[in-house]
Coordinates of C-alpha atoms in Angstrom, one line a residue:
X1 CA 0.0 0.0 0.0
X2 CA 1.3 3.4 -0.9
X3 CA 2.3 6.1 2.3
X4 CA 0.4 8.7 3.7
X5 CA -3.1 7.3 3.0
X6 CA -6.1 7.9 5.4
X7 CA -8.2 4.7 5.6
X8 CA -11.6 4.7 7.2
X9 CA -13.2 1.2 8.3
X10 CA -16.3 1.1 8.6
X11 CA -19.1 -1.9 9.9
X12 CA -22.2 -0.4 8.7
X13 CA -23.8 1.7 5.9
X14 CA -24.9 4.7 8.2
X15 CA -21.0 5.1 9.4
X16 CA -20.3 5.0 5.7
X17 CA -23.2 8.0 4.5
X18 CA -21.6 10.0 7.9
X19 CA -18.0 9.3 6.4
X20 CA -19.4 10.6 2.7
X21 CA -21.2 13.2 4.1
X22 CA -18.5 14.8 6.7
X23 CA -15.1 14.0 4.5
X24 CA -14.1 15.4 1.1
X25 CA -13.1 14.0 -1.7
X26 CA -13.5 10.4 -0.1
X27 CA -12.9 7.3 -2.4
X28 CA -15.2 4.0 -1.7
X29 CA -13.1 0.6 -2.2
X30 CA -13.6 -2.9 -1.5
X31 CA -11.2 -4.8 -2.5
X32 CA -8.5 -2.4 -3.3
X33 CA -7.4 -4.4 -6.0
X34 CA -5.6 -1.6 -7.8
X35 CA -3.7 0.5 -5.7
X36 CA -2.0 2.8 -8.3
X37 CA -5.4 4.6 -8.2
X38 CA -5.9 4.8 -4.5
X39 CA -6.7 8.5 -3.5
X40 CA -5.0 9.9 -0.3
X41 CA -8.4 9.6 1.3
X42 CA -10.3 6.0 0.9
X43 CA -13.2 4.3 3.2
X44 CA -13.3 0.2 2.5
X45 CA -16.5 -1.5 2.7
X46 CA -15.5 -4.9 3.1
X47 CA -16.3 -5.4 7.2
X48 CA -19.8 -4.8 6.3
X49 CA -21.8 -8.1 6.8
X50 CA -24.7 -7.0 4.3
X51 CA -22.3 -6.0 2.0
X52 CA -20.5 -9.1 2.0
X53 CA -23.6 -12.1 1.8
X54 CA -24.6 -14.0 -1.3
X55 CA -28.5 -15.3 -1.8
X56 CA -29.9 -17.3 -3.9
X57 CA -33.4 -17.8 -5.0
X58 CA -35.1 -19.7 -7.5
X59 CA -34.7 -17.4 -10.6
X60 CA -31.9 -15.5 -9.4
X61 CA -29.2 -14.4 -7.5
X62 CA -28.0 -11.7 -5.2
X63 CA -25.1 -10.8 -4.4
X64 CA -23.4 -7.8 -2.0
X65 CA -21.1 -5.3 -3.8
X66 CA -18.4 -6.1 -1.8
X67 CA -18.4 -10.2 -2.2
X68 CA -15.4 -11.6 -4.0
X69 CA -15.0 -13.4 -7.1
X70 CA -13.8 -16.6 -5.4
X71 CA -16.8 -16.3 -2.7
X72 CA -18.8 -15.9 -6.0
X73 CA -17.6 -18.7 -8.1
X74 CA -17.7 -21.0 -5.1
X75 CA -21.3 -20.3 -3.9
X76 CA -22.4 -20.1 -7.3
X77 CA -21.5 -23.3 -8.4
X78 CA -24.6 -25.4 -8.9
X79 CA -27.0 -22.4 -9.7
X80 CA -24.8 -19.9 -12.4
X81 CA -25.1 -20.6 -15.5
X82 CA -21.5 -21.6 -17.7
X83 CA -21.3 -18.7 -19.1
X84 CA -21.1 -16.5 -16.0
X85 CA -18.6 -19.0 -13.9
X86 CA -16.1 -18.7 -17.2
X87 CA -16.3 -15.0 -16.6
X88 CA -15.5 -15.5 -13.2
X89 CA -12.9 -18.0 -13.7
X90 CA -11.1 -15.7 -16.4
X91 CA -10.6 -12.9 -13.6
X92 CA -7.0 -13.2 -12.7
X93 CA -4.9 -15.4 -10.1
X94 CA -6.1 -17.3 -7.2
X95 CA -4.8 -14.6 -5.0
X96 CA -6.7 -11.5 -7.1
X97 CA -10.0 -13.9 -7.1
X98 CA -9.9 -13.7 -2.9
X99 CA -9.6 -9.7 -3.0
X100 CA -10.8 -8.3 -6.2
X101 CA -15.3 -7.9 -5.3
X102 CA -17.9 -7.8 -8.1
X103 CA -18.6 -4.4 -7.3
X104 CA -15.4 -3.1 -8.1
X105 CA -15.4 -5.1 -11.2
X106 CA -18.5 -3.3 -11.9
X107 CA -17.9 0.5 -10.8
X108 CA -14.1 0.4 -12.4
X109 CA -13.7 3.8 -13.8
X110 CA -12.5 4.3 -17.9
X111 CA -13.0 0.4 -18.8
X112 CA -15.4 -1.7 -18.5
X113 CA -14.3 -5.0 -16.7
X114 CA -14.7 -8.1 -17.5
X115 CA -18.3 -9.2 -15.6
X116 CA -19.6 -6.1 -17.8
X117 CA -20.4 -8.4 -20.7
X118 CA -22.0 -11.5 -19.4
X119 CA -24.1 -9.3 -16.3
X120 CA -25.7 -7.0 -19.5
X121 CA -26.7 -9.8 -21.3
X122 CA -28.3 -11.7 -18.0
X123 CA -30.1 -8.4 -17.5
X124 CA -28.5 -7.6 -14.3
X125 CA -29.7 -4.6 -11.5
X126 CA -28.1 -3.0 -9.3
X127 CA -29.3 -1.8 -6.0
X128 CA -27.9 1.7 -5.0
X129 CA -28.4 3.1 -1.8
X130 CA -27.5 7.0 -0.3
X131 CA -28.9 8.3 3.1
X132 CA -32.3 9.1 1.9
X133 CA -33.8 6.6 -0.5
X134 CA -32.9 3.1 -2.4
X135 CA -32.4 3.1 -6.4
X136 CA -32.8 -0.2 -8.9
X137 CA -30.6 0.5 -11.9
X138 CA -30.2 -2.0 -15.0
X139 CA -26.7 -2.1 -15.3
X140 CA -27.8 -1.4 -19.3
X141 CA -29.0 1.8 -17.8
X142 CA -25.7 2.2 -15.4
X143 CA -23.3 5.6 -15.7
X144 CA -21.7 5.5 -12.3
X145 CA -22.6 5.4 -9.1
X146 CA -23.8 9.1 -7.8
X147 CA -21.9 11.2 -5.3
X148 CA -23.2 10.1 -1.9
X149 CA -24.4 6.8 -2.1
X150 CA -22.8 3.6 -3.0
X151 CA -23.5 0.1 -5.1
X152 CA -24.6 -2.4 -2.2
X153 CA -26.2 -5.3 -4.4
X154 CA -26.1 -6.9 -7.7
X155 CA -29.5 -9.0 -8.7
X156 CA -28.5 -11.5 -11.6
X157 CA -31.1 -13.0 -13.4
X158 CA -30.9 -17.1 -13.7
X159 CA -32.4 -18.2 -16.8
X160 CA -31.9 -21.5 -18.9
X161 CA -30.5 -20.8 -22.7
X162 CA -29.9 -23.3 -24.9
X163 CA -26.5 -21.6 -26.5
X164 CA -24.4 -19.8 -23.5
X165 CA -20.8 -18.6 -24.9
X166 CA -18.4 -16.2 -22.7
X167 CA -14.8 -14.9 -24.4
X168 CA -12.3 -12.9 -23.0
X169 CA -9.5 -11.5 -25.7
X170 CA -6.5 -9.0 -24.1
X171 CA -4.1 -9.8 -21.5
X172 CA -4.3 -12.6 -19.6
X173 CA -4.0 -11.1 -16.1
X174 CA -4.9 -7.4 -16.3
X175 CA -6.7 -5.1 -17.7
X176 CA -5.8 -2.3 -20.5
X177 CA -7.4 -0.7 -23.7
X178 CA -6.8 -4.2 -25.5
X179 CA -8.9 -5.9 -23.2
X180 CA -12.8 -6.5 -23.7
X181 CA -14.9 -9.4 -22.7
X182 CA -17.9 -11.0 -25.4
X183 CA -20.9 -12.7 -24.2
X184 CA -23.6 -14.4 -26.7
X185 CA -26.9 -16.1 -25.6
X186 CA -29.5 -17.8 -27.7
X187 CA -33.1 -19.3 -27.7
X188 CA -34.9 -21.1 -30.1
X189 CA -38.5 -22.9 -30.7
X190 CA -39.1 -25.1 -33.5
X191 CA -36.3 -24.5 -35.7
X192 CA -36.9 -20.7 -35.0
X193 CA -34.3 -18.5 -32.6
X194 CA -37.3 -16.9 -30.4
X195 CA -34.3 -14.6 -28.3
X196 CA -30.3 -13.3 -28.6
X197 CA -28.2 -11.2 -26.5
X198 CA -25.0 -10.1 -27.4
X199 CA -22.6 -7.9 -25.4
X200 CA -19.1 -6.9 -26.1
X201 CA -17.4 -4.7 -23.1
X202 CA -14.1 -3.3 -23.1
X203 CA -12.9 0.3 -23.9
X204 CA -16.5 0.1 -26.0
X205 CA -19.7 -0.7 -25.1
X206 CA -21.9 -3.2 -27.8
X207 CA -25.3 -4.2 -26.5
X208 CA -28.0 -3.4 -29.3
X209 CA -31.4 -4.3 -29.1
X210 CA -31.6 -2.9 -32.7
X211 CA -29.2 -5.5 -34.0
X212 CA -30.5 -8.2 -31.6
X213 CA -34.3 -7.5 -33.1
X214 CA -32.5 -8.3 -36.9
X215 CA -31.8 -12.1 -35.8
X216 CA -35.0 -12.9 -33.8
X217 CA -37.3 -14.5 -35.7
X218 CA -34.5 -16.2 -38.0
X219 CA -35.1 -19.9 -39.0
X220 CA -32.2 -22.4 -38.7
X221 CA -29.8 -23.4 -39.6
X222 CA -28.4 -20.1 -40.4
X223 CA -26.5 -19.7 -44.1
X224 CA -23.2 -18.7 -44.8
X225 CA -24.7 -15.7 -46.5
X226 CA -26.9 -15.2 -43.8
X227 CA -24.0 -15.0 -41.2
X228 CA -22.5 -12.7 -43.6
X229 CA -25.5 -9.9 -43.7
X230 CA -25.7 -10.0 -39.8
X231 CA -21.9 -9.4 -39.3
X232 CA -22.2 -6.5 -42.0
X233 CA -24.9 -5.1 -39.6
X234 CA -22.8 -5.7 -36.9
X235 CA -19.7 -4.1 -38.2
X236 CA -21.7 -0.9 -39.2
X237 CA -23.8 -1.1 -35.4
X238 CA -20.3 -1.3 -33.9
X239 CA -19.0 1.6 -35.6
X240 CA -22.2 3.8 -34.2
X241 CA -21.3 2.5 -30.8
X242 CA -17.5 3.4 -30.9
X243 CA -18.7 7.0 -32.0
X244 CA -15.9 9.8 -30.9
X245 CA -14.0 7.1 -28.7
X246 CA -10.2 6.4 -30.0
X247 CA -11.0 2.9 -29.8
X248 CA -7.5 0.3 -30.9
X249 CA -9.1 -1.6 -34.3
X250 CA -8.0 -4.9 -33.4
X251 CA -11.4 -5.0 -30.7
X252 CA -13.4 -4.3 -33.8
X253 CA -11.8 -7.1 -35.8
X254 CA -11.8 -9.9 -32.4
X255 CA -15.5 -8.7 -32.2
X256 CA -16.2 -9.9 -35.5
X257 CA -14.6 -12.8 -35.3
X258 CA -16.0 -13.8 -32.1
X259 CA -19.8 -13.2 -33.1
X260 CA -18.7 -15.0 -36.2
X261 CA -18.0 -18.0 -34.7
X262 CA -20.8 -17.9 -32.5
X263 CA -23.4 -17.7 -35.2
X264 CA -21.6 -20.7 -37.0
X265 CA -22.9 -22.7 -33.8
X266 CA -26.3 -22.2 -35.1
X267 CA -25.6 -23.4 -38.6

């Protein structure tokens, strides 16, 4: 840990709106995975009990901001869906799993970490709390948490999909402009695909509805020429997405190629 940082501990959520309230310029970790960007003045919520528990109910399952990615992966075993325990499994070391939290994964500032992909497409809220009052934010819909009040539960959807693939492309064991993280979930009926979602999360955002909407209602098996109108849409949607952002094109091209080969599951 760096010198000449203040850390406030704190066991409940009203010492933690008292700290935000009474301290400038106060910076909310958990895990404190990252240390380079640790401000001088920091309050960690991992002694918090609520914070910290994992629940699971029949078509989904809750977990506090501050639980880690091993507590995750291990609780969530027999009840997350493949897809979500290969994200999990893709997040560094043994020793970042036991310290890095979902909530930090999810509130990391500049890009989007690698849970980003695989929560949009599961539909994913977020429960946001201040002193007064208790928001419920899609994460489709989530900016950043506001000033005063903190992320203090994720609710993750379980549902059954009959295609469920998860990708990770960049470094191995960090994070940087090159990394991004592609999730692609299908649903058919009768030869039909009746529902798609498709996220890709880095330095860029993909999650279209507009694009998703173009392959529902497709019959199978897809054609080679079919595959190749829906990556032209998606190479012209992903443009509109990456709009005034200096985005590295080699995410653009790994995109591609990743819902390429996805689709080809479906010929």
């Amino acid at each position: 840990m760096q010198e000449n940082k203040t850390v406030l501990i704190t066991k409940n959520l009203s010492d933690v709106f008292y700290q935000l309230k009474n301290v400038n310029n106060l910076q909310i970790l958990s895990g404190c995975t990252q240390e380079k960007n640790i401000k001088e003045k920091f309050i960690t919520l991992y002694s918090i009990p609520e914070l910290c528990t994992i629940e699971k109910k029949e078509r989904y399952i809750e977990m506090g901001a501050a639980v880690t990615i091993a507590d995750l992966l291990k609780a969530g075993e027999k009840k997350l869906p493949k897809f979500i325990l290969s994200a999990l499994s893709s997040i560094g070391n043994y020793t970042l799993k036991n310290s890095a939290t979902v909530g930090g994964n999810i509130c990391a500032k500049d890009i989007k970490h690698t849970l980003w992909a695989p929560f949009l497409v599961s539909a994913a809220r977020l429960e946001i709390k201040n002193q007064n009052e208790t928001m419920y934010i899609p994460l489709s819909k989530f900016e950043g948490v506001p000033e005063g009040s903190i992320l203090t539960k994720i609710r993750l959807p379980v549902n059954e999909w009959e295609v469920e693939i998860f990708k990770r492309v960049g470094p191995t064991n960090s994070i940087s402009q090159l990394s991004a993280s592609f999730a692609f979930l299908v649903n058919t009926e009768r030869g039909i695909i009746t529902d798609i979602k498709i996220a890709f999360t880095g330095a860029i955002t993909f999650f279209s509805q507009e694009f998703e909407n173009k392959i529902i209602g497709t019959h199978l098996p897809l054609s080679e020429k079919k595959i190749d109108e829906f990556i032209q849409d998606a190479d012209a949607a992903f443009d509109e997405a990456k709009k005034g952002k200096e985005i590295a094109p080699i995410l653009k091209s790994q995109f591609l190629n990743l819902l390429r080969n996805s689709l080809e599951q479906l010929t």
